[in-house]
PDB file of C-alpha atoms in Angstrom:
ATOM      1  CA  MET A   1       0.297   0.054  -0.404  1.00  0.00           C
ATOM      2  CA  SER A   2       1.456   3.649  -0.829  1.00  0.00           C
ATOM      3  CA  PRO A   3       1.502   6.469   1.050  1.00  0.00           C
ATOM      4  CA  ASP A   4      -1.455   7.948  -0.822  1.00  0.00           C
ATOM      5  CA  ASP A   5      -3.352   4.818  -0.225  1.00  0.00           C
ATOM      6  CA  TYR A   6      -3.497   4.609   3.478  1.00  0.00           C
ATOM      7  CA  CYS A   7      -4.047   7.592   4.292  1.00  0.00           C
ATOM      8  CA  GLN A   8      -7.161   8.044   1.611  1.00  0.00           C
ATOM      9  CA  GLN A   9      -8.320   4.662   3.380  1.00  0.00           C
ATOM     10  CA  LYS A  10      -7.796   6.553   6.532  1.00  0.00           C
ATOM     11  CA  ALA A  11     -10.310   9.096   5.373  1.00  0.00           C
ATOM     12  CA  ALA A  12     -12.330   7.520   4.089  1.00  0.00           C
ATOM     13  CA  GLN A  13     -13.086   4.596   7.006  1.00  0.00           C
ATOM     14  CA  SER A  14     -13.613   7.871   9.102  1.00  0.00           C
ATOM     15  CA  GLY A  15     -16.918   8.425   7.746  1.00  0.00           C
ATOM     16  CA  SER A  16     -16.471  12.107   8.451  1.00  0.00           C
ATOM     17  CA  SER A  17     -18.694  15.152   6.530  1.00  0.00           C
ATOM     18  CA  PHE A  18     -14.837  16.596   5.526  1.00  0.00           C
ATOM     19  CA  TYR A  19     -14.018  13.443   2.878  1.00  0.00           C
ATOM     20  CA  TYR A  20     -17.539  14.177   0.658  1.00  0.00           C
ATOM     21  CA  SER A  21     -15.627  17.790   0.336  1.00  0.00           C
ATOM     22  CA  PHE A  22     -12.683  16.075  -1.257  1.00  0.00           C
ATOM     23  CA  LEU A  23     -13.903  14.093  -3.094  1.00  0.00           C
ATOM     24  CA  PHE A  24     -14.612  17.610  -5.980  1.00  0.00           C
ATOM     25  CA  LEU A  25     -11.472  18.781  -5.843  1.00  0.00           C
ATOM     26  CA  PRO A  26      -8.066  18.458  -8.659  1.00  0.00           C
ATOM     27  CA  VAL A  27      -6.011  15.295  -8.018  1.00  0.00           C
ATOM     28  CA  GLU A  28      -3.307  16.663  -6.596  1.00  0.00           C
ATOM     29  CA  ARG A  29      -4.977  19.395  -4.100  1.00  0.00           C
ATOM     30  CA  ARG A  30      -7.308  15.892  -3.770  1.00  0.00           C
ATOM     31  CA  ARG A  31      -3.870  13.864  -2.033  1.00  0.00           C
ATOM     32  CA  ALA A  32      -3.226  16.920  -0.081  1.00  0.00           C
ATOM     33  CA  ILE A  33      -5.984  17.760   1.846  1.00  0.00           C
ATOM     34  CA  THR A  34      -6.290  13.607   2.694  1.00  0.00           C
ATOM     35  CA  ALA A  35      -2.537  13.160   3.448  1.00  0.00           C
ATOM     36  CA  LEU A  36      -3.437  16.736   6.107  1.00  0.00           C
ATOM     37  CA  TYR A  37      -7.378  15.366   7.338  1.00  0.00           C
ATOM     38  CA  ALA A  38      -5.309  11.730   7.605  1.00  0.00           C
ATOM     39  CA  PHE A  39      -2.447  12.407   9.800  1.00  0.00           C
ATOM     40  CA  CYS A  40      -5.080  15.518  11.718  1.00  0.00           C
ATOM     41  CA  ARG A  41      -6.683  11.951  12.092  1.00  0.00           C
ATOM     42  CA  GLU A  42      -3.681   9.874  13.841  1.00  0.00           C
ATOM     43  CA  VAL A  43      -2.638  11.891  16.502  1.00  0.00           C
ATOM     44  CA  ASP A  44      -6.596  12.340  17.405  1.00  0.00           C
ATOM     45  CA  ASP A  45      -6.638   8.508  17.498  1.00  0.00           C
ATOM     46  CA  THR A  46      -3.917   8.696  19.389  1.00  0.00           C
ATOM     47  CA  VAL A  47      -5.293  10.563  22.784  1.00  0.00           C
ATOM     48  CA  ASP A  48      -9.090   8.962  22.050  1.00  0.00           C
ATOM     49  CA  ASP A  49      -7.851   5.062  21.005  1.00  0.00           C
ATOM     50  CA  CYS A  50      -5.502   5.140  24.423  1.00  0.00           C
ATOM     51  CA  THR A  51      -5.605   4.374  28.113  1.00  0.00           C
ATOM     52  CA  ASP A  52      -2.411   4.973  28.936  1.00  0.00           C
ATOM     53  CA  GLU A  53      -1.808   8.985  29.336  1.00  0.00           C
ATOM     54  CA  SER A  54       1.761   8.068  29.357  1.00  0.00           C
ATOM     55  CA  VAL A  55       1.640   5.844  26.547  1.00  0.00           C
ATOM     56  CA  ALA A  56      -0.371   8.847  24.898  1.00  0.00           C
ATOM     57  CA  ARG A  57       2.510  11.227  25.306  1.00  0.00           C
ATOM     58  CA  THR A  58       4.792   9.329  24.331  1.00  0.00           C
ATOM     59  CA  LYS A  59       3.004   8.526  20.648  1.00  0.00           C
ATOM     60  CA  LEU A  60       2.495  13.006  20.723  1.00  0.00           C
ATOM     61  CA  MET A  61       6.295  13.444  21.327  1.00  0.00           C
ATOM     62  CA  TRP A  62       6.535  10.255  18.419  1.00  0.00           C
ATOM     63  CA  TRP A  63       4.563  12.838  16.202  1.00  0.00           C
ATOM     64  CA  ARG A  64       6.366  16.008  17.513  1.00  0.00           C
ATOM     65  CA  LYS A  65       9.917  14.483  15.894  1.00  0.00           C
ATOM     66  CA  GLU A  66       7.888  13.039  13.150  1.00  0.00           C
ATOM     67  CA  ILE A  67       6.750  15.927  12.116  1.00  0.00           C
ATOM     68  CA  ALA A  68      10.680  17.050  12.358  1.00  0.00           C
ATOM     69  CA  ALA A  69      11.617  14.771  10.013  1.00  0.00           C
ATOM     70  CA  MET A  70       9.080  15.202   7.183  1.00  0.00           C
ATOM     71  CA  LEU A  71      10.847  18.946   7.478  1.00  0.00           C
ATOM     72  CA  ALA A  72      14.136  18.248   6.625  1.00  0.00           C
ATOM     73  CA  GLY A  73      13.131  15.500   4.582  1.00  0.00           C
ATOM     74  CA  ASN A  74      12.759  12.753   5.910  1.00  0.00           C
ATOM     75  CA  PRO A  75       9.645  10.970   7.219  1.00  0.00           C
ATOM     76  CA  SER A  76       9.175   7.728   7.696  1.00  0.00           C
ATOM     77  CA  HIS A  77       5.102   7.711   8.694  1.00  0.00           C
ATOM     78  CA  PRO A  78       2.519   6.864   5.662  1.00  0.00           C
ATOM     79  CA  VAL A  79       1.004   9.657   6.086  1.00  0.00           C
ATOM     80  CA  THR A  80       3.997  11.894   6.739  1.00  0.00           C
ATOM     81  CA  GLN A  81       5.171  10.681   3.770  1.00  0.00           C
ATOM     82  CA  ALA A  82       2.309  11.831   1.914  1.00  0.00           C
ATOM     83  CA  LEU A  83       2.305  14.610   3.223  1.00  0.00           C
ATOM     84  CA  GLN A  84       5.901  16.532   2.809  1.00  0.00           C
ATOM     85  CA  PRO A  85       6.280  16.432  -1.697  1.00  0.00           C
ATOM     86  CA  HIS A  86       2.617  19.384  -0.309  1.00  0.00           C
ATOM     87  CA  LEU A  87       4.486  21.259   2.113  1.00  0.00           C
ATOM     88  CA  GLN A  88       6.367  23.256   0.155  1.00  0.00           C
ATOM     89  CA  THR A  89       3.274  23.162  -2.907  1.00  0.00           C
ATOM     90  CA  TYR A  90       1.043  24.802  -0.631  1.00  0.00           C
ATOM     91  CA  ASP A  91       2.645  26.351   1.475  1.00  0.00           C
ATOM     92  CA  LEU A  92       2.181  24.016   5.065  1.00  0.00           C
ATOM     93  CA  ASP A  93       3.427  25.574   7.956  1.00  0.00           C
ATOM     94  CA  GLY A  94       5.203  23.098  10.314  1.00  0.00           C
ATOM     95  CA  LYS A  95       4.507  24.991  13.107  1.00  0.00           C
ATOM     96  CA  HIS A  96       0.500  25.015  13.234  1.00  0.00           C
ATOM     97  CA  LEU A  97       1.252  20.715  12.429  1.00  0.00           C
ATOM     98  CA  GLN A  98       3.452  21.246  16.038  1.00  0.00           C
ATOM     99  CA  ALA A  99      -0.077  22.591  16.899  1.00  0.00           C
ATOM    100  CA  ILE A 100      -2.748  20.628  16.857  1.00  0.00           C
ATOM    101  CA  ILE A 101      -0.742  18.147  18.594  1.00  0.00           C
ATOM    102  CA  ASP A 102      -1.026  20.727  20.931  1.00  0.00           C
ATOM    103  CA  GLY A 103      -4.600  20.402  20.898  1.00  0.00           C
ATOM    104  CA  MET A 104      -4.282  17.169  20.990  1.00  0.00           C
ATOM    105  CA  GLU A 105      -2.455  17.146  24.664  1.00  0.00           C
ATOM    106  CA  MET A 106      -4.156  19.944  25.728  1.00  0.00           C
ATOM    107  CA  ASP A 107      -7.717  16.576  25.762  1.00  0.00           C
ATOM    108  CA  LEU A 108      -4.752  15.601  27.691  1.00  0.00           C
ATOM    109  CA  ASN A 109      -4.362  17.724  30.553  1.00  0.00           C
ATOM    110  CA  GLN A 110      -8.195  18.669  31.024  1.00  0.00           C
ATOM    111  CA  THR A 111     -11.770  17.828  31.032  1.00  0.00           C
ATOM    112  CA  ARG A 112     -13.058  20.895  31.252  1.00  0.00           C
ATOM    113  CA  TYR A 113     -13.168  24.771  30.074  1.00  0.00           C
ATOM    114  CA  LEU A 114     -14.371  27.507  33.035  1.00  0.00           C
ATOM    115  CA  ASP A 115     -15.088  29.972  29.827  1.00  0.00           C
ATOM    116  CA  TYR A 116     -15.522  30.650  26.638  1.00  0.00           C
ATOM    117  CA  PRO A 117     -12.259  32.690  25.341  1.00  0.00           C
ATOM    118  CA  GLY A 118     -10.873  29.070  27.199  1.00  0.00           C
ATOM    119  CA  LEU A 119     -12.546  26.814  25.129  1.00  0.00           C
ATOM    120  CA  LYS A 120     -11.948  28.985  21.962  1.00  0.00           C
ATOM    121  CA  GLN A 121      -8.285  28.661  22.312  1.00  0.00           C
ATOM    122  CA  TYR A 122      -8.955  24.621  22.100  1.00  0.00           C
ATOM    123  CA  CYS A 123     -10.771  24.886  19.877  1.00  0.00           C
ATOM    124  CA  TRP A 124      -8.116  26.899  17.543  1.00  0.00           C
ATOM    125  CA  HIS A 125      -5.821  24.087  18.390  1.00  0.00           C
ATOM    126  CA  VAL A 126      -7.678  21.343  16.899  1.00  0.00           C
ATOM    127  CA  ALA A 127      -9.710  22.851  14.121  1.00  0.00           C
ATOM    128  CA  GLY A 128      -8.607  26.286  14.420  1.00  0.00           C
ATOM    129  CA  VAL A 129      -4.913  25.463  12.355  1.00  0.00           C
ATOM    130  CA  VAL A 130      -6.911  23.192  10.580  1.00  0.00           C
ATOM    131  CA  GLY A 131      -8.740  25.105   9.183  1.00  0.00           C
ATOM    132  CA  ILE A 132      -6.089  27.594   7.637  1.00  0.00           C
ATOM    133  CA  LEU A 133      -4.156  24.898   6.367  1.00  0.00           C
ATOM    134  CA  SER A 134      -6.879  23.278   4.040  1.00  0.00           C
ATOM    135  CA  ALA A 135      -7.666  27.148   2.575  1.00  0.00           C
ATOM    136  CA  SER A 136      -3.655  26.671   2.104  1.00  0.00           C
ATOM    137  CA  ILE A 137      -3.526  23.525   0.331  1.00  0.00           C
ATOM    138  CA  PHE A 138      -7.758  24.627  -1.855  1.00  0.00           C
ATOM    139  CA  GLY A 139      -6.320  27.246  -3.229  1.00  0.00           C
ATOM    140  CA  VAL A 140      -5.496  31.375  -0.963  1.00  0.00           C
ATOM    141  CA  SER A 141      -5.036  34.929  -3.367  1.00  0.00           C
ATOM    142  CA  GLN A 142      -6.317  36.810  -0.083  1.00  0.00           C
ATOM    143  CA  PRO A 143      -5.183  36.940   3.439  1.00  0.00           C
ATOM    144  CA  GLN A 144      -8.307  36.892   4.944  1.00  0.00           C
ATOM    145  CA  THR A 145      -9.882  34.134   3.372  1.00  0.00           C
ATOM    146  CA  LEU A 146      -7.103  32.385   5.556  1.00  0.00           C
ATOM    147  CA  GLN A 147      -9.241  34.326   9.327  1.00  0.00           C
ATOM    148  CA  PHE A 148     -12.471  32.806   6.122  1.00  0.00           C
ATOM    149  CA  ALA A 149     -10.858  29.575   7.024  1.00  0.00           C
ATOM    150  CA  GLU A 150      -9.768  29.809  11.179  1.00  0.00           C
ATOM    151  CA  LYS A 151     -13.597  30.790  11.924  1.00  0.00           C
ATOM    152  CA  LEU A 152     -14.708  28.004   9.645  1.00  0.00           C
ATOM    153  CA  GLY A 153     -12.557  25.797  11.707  1.00  0.00           C
ATOM    154  CA  LEU A 154     -14.157  27.547  14.968  1.00  0.00           C
ATOM    155  CA  ALA A 155     -18.050  26.679  13.817  1.00  0.00           C
ATOM    156  CA  PHE A 156     -17.066  22.760  12.321  1.00  0.00           C
ATOM    157  CA  GLN A 157     -15.935  22.253  16.564  1.00  0.00           C
ATOM    158  CA  LEU A 158     -18.371  23.767  17.845  1.00  0.00           C
ATOM    159  CA  THR A 159     -21.341  21.637  16.052  1.00  0.00           C
ATOM    160  CA  ASN A 160     -18.872  18.342  16.857  1.00  0.00           C
ATOM    161  CA  ILE A 161     -18.899  19.375  20.472  1.00  0.00           C
ATOM    162  CA  ILE A 162     -22.778  19.728  20.216  1.00  0.00           C
ATOM    163  CA  ARG A 163     -23.505  16.029  18.337  1.00  0.00           C
ATOM    164  CA  ASP A 164     -20.414  14.480  20.802  1.00  0.00           C
ATOM    165  CA  VAL A 165     -21.782  15.547  24.677  1.00  0.00           C
ATOM    166  CA  GLY A 166     -22.838  12.095  25.740  1.00  0.00           C
ATOM    167  CA  GLU A 167     -20.245  11.215  23.969  1.00  0.00           C
ATOM    168  CA  ASP A 168     -17.803  12.960  25.359  1.00  0.00           C
ATOM    169  CA  GLY A 169     -19.387  12.767  28.910  1.00  0.00           C
ATOM    170  CA  ARG A 170     -19.247   8.323  28.639  1.00  0.00           C
ATOM    171  CA  LYS A 171     -15.553   9.566  28.573  1.00  0.00           C
ATOM    172  CA  GLY A 172     -15.343  12.189  31.499  1.00  0.00           C
ATOM    173  CA  ARG A 173     -14.376  15.174  29.021  1.00  0.00           C
ATOM    174  CA  ILE A 174     -16.924  18.194  28.768  1.00  0.00           C
ATOM    175  CA  TYR A 175     -16.336  20.483  26.740  1.00  0.00           C
ATOM    176  CA  LEU A 176     -19.251  23.142  26.517  1.00  0.00           C
ATOM    177  CA  PRO A 177     -17.577  25.867  30.061  1.00  0.00           C
ATOM    178  CA  VAL A 178     -19.015  25.264  32.828  1.00  0.00           C
ATOM    179  CA  ASN A 179     -19.791  29.119  33.190  1.00  0.00           C
ATOM    180  CA  GLU A 180     -22.439  28.679  30.524  1.00  0.00           C
ATOM    181  CA  LEU A 181     -24.048  24.936  32.238  1.00  0.00           C
ATOM    182  CA  GLN A 182     -23.416  27.265  36.135  1.00  0.00           C
ATOM    183  CA  GLN A 183     -26.052  29.809  34.206  1.00  0.00           C
ATOM    184  CA  PHE A 184     -28.404  27.516  32.529  1.00  0.00           C
ATOM    185  CA  GLY A 185     -29.218  25.301  35.612  1.00  0.00           C
ATOM    186  CA  VAL A 186     -26.987  22.536  34.205  1.00  0.00           C
ATOM    187  CA  THR A 187     -25.047  20.217  36.243  1.00  0.00           C
ATOM    188  CA  ALA A 188     -21.512  17.989  35.772  1.00  0.00           C
ATOM    189  CA  ALA A 189     -23.184  15.374  36.707  1.00  0.00           C
ATOM    190  CA  ASP A 190     -26.576  15.862  34.495  1.00  0.00           C
ATOM    191  CA  ILE A 191     -24.194  15.798  31.433  1.00  0.00           C
ATOM    192  CA  LEU A 192     -22.133  12.579  32.763  1.00  0.00           C
ATOM    193  CA  ASN A 193     -25.376  11.306  33.667  1.00  0.00           C
ATOM    194  CA  ALA A 194     -27.178  12.197  30.402  1.00  0.00           C
ATOM    195  CA  ARG A 195     -30.024  13.551  32.178  1.00  0.00           C
ATOM    196  CA  TYR A 196     -32.018  14.772  29.587  1.00  0.00           C
ATOM    197  CA  SER A 197     -33.760  17.388  30.906  1.00  0.00           C
ATOM    198  CA  GLU A 198     -35.173  21.774  29.803  1.00  0.00           C
ATOM    199  CA  ASN A 199     -33.122  23.244  31.412  1.00  0.00           C
ATOM    200  CA  PHE A 200     -30.256  21.011  29.250  1.00  0.00           C
ATOM    201  CA  VAL A 201     -31.653  21.756  26.430  1.00  0.00           C
ATOM    202  CA  ASN A 202     -31.696  25.728  26.560  1.00  0.00           C
ATOM    203  CA  LEU A 203     -28.212  25.548  27.541  1.00  0.00           C
ATOM    204  CA  MET A 204     -28.303  23.138  24.015  1.00  0.00           C
ATOM    205  CA  ARG A 205     -30.520  26.595  22.558  1.00  0.00           C
ATOM    206  CA  PHE A 206     -27.887  28.567  23.184  1.00  0.00           C
ATOM    207  CA  GLN A 207     -25.223  25.775  22.028  1.00  0.00           C
ATOM    208  CA  VAL A 208     -26.413  25.616  18.499  1.00  0.00           C
ATOM    209  CA  ALA A 209     -27.142  29.486  18.537  1.00  0.00           C
ATOM    210  CA  ARG A 210     -23.294  30.935  18.896  1.00  0.00           C
ATOM    211  CA  ALA A 211     -22.480  27.629  16.691  1.00  0.00           C
ATOM    212  CA  GLN A 212     -24.823  28.933  13.748  1.00  0.00           C
ATOM    213  CA  GLN A 213     -24.003  33.053  14.417  1.00  0.00           C
ATOM    214  CA  ALA A 214     -19.641  31.343  14.096  1.00  0.00           C
ATOM    215  CA  TYR A 215     -20.560  30.657  10.357  1.00  0.00           C
ATOM    216  CA  ASP A 216     -22.399  33.217   9.839  1.00  0.00           C
ATOM    217  CA  ASP A 217     -19.286  35.452  10.777  1.00  0.00           C
ATOM    218  CA  ALA A 218     -17.515  32.961   8.483  1.00  0.00           C
ATOM    219  CA  PHE A 219     -18.841  33.248   4.673  1.00  0.00           C
ATOM    220  CA  ALA A 220     -18.792  36.963   5.892  1.00  0.00           C
ATOM    221  CA  LEU A 221     -15.307  37.608   5.799  1.00  0.00           C
ATOM    222  CA  LEU A 222     -15.362  34.771   2.844  1.00  0.00           C
ATOM    223  CA  PRO A 223     -13.717  37.390  -0.480  1.00  0.00           C
ATOM    224  CA  LYS A 224     -15.274  37.267  -3.127  1.00  0.00           C
ATOM    225  CA  GLN A 225     -12.443  36.419  -5.453  1.00  0.00           C
ATOM    226  CA  ASP A 226     -11.323  32.986  -3.539  1.00  0.00           C
ATOM    227  CA  ARG A 227     -15.063  31.298  -3.084  1.00  0.00           C
ATOM    228  CA  ARG A 228     -14.028  29.202  -5.897  1.00  0.00           C
ATOM    229  CA  ALA A 229     -11.170  27.488  -4.627  1.00  0.00           C
ATOM    230  CA  GLN A 230     -12.642  27.256  -0.691  1.00  0.00           C
ATOM    231  CA  ARG A 231     -16.087  25.516  -1.764  1.00  0.00           C
ATOM    232  CA  PRO A 232     -15.457  22.380  -0.386  1.00  0.00           C
ATOM    233  CA  GLY A 233     -15.711  24.285   2.693  1.00  0.00           C
ATOM    234  CA  LEU A 234     -18.755  25.657   1.753  1.00  0.00           C
ATOM    235  CA  MET A 235     -19.199  22.283   1.154  1.00  0.00           C
ATOM    236  CA  MET A 236     -18.561  20.824   4.535  1.00  0.00           C
ATOM    237  CA  ALA A 237     -20.030  23.854   6.377  1.00  0.00           C
ATOM    238  CA  ALA A 238     -23.707  23.147   4.201  1.00  0.00           C
ATOM    239  CA  ILE A 239     -23.604  19.461   5.338  1.00  0.00           C
ATOM    240  CA  TYR A 240     -23.169  20.217   9.430  1.00  0.00           C
ATOM    241  CA  ARG A 241     -25.926  23.821   9.634  1.00  0.00           C
ATOM    242  CA  ALA A 242     -27.615  20.713   8.987  1.00  0.00           C
ATOM    243  CA  LEU A 243     -26.161  18.113  10.710  1.00  0.00           C
ATOM    244  CA  LEU A 244     -27.063  21.496  13.830  1.00  0.00           C
ATOM    245  CA  ASN A 245     -30.449  21.839  11.938  1.00  0.00           C
ATOM    246  CA  GLU A 246     -31.202  17.726  13.094  1.00  0.00           C
ATOM    247  CA  ILE A 247     -29.992  18.010  16.369  1.00  0.00           C
ATOM    248  CA  GLU A 248     -31.914  21.247  16.500  1.00  0.00           C
ATOM    249  CA  ARG A 249     -34.986  18.609  15.782  1.00  0.00           C
ATOM    250  CA  ASP A 250     -34.558  16.258  17.464  1.00  0.00           C
ATOM    251  CA  GLY A 251     -34.961  17.697  20.398  1.00  0.00           C
ATOM    252  CA  PHE A 252     -31.605  18.148  21.414  1.00  0.00           C
ATOM    253  CA  HIS A 253     -31.350  14.388  22.407  1.00  0.00           C
ATOM    254  CA  VAL A 254     -27.506  14.212  22.256  1.00  0.00           C
ATOM    255  CA  LEU A 255     -26.259  13.014  24.867  1.00  0.00           C
ATOM    256  CA  ASN A 256     -27.757   8.492  24.690  1.00  0.00           C
ATOM    257  CA  GLN A 257     -27.130   9.041  20.786  1.00  0.00           C
ATOM    258  CA  ARG A 258     -24.716  10.350  17.870  1.00  0.00           C
ATOM    259  CA  ILE A 259     -27.664  12.331  16.289  1.00  0.00           C
ATOM    260  CA  SER A 260     -25.368  11.817  11.823  1.00  0.00           C
ATOM    261  CA  LEU A 261     -26.700  12.044   8.156  1.00  0.00           C
ATOM    262  CA  THR A 262     -26.703   9.294   5.883  1.00  0.00           C
ATOM    263  CA  PRO A 263     -23.483   9.164   3.356  1.00  0.00           C
ATOM    264  CA  ILE A 264     -26.231  10.215   0.504  1.00  0.00           C
ATOM    265  CA  ARG A 265     -26.868  13.633   2.585  1.00  0.00           C
ATOM    266  CA  LYS A 266     -23.541  14.268   2.110  1.00  0.00           C
ATOM    267  CA  LEU A 267     -23.235  13.234  -0.514  1.00  0.00           C
ATOM    268  CA  TRP A 268     -26.551  15.353  -2.533  1.00  0.00           C
ATOM    269  CA  LEU A 269     -25.596  18.765   0.448  1.00  0.00           C
ATOM    270  CA  ALA A 270     -21.171  18.532  -1.581  1.00  0.00           C
ATOM    271  CA  TRP A 271     -22.648  18.452  -4.264  1.00  0.00           C
ATOM    272  CA  LYS A 272     -25.637  21.421  -4.057  1.00  0.00           C
ATOM    273  CA  THR A 273     -22.737  23.327  -2.234  1.00  0.00           C
ATOM    274  CA  TYR A 274     -20.346  23.049  -5.325  1.00  0.00           C
ATOM    275  CA  VAL A 275     -23.204  22.757  -8.125  1.00  0.00           C
ATOM    276  CA  ARG A 276     -24.113  26.289  -6.644  1.00  0.00           C
ATOM    277  CA  GLY A 277     -19.758  27.371  -7.138  1.00  0.00           C
TER     278      GLY A 277
END
């Protein structure tokens, strides 16, 4: 299996909404974004699938060294071997790749966030930076496009947090800010024990409104000169906003189930957005 095949398999197996937007890209850009996505999946899985914290930290340290080796032209992992040829072509910054690992390490250091500014910092590491790197691969001619991509990454991560409240709770993690739980009368025990209530619904309605605003703020930053190049991000946004609407229609029952869209619906939304340009 070639490094590109490895990354393709990693992306396809994930079933992620991101994968559907990659399908519409030219071959070289698709190879680059698939390699970047595979990298994100590898380091994320290091934390999520590892029950021993010390082992997870050791693996993340290995990935830090592997990024340095890739930047020096000596990658050893299939993912970095696939990504390395695209670093110069798309101006991918090694500091941004290291920042993603910083975000994964934050998951080992804390399971709560006191307020939204603290959560936003986490989101920047695990999603905002990914947005910047992705936009660089899609094509950027205006500096403001990177601001769009960073804000869109935040919106995606806020959506993930809303979708995964129950799943994260079962892992002992609560990403919803502590002061906002207090504001809406929801306790950490309510989340960890999946206690659904009117207060919880109000809390989630607040979270969805903020995520939707983040999408609006991102779109307002996208220069028209780069709109066509950034269609993959817009495709992802169409899928993720449809997911938010689905969660709301379902009454925010995210504590005991994972609400998702079917692959056919994701592909339809991606295609529709692509056609609109």
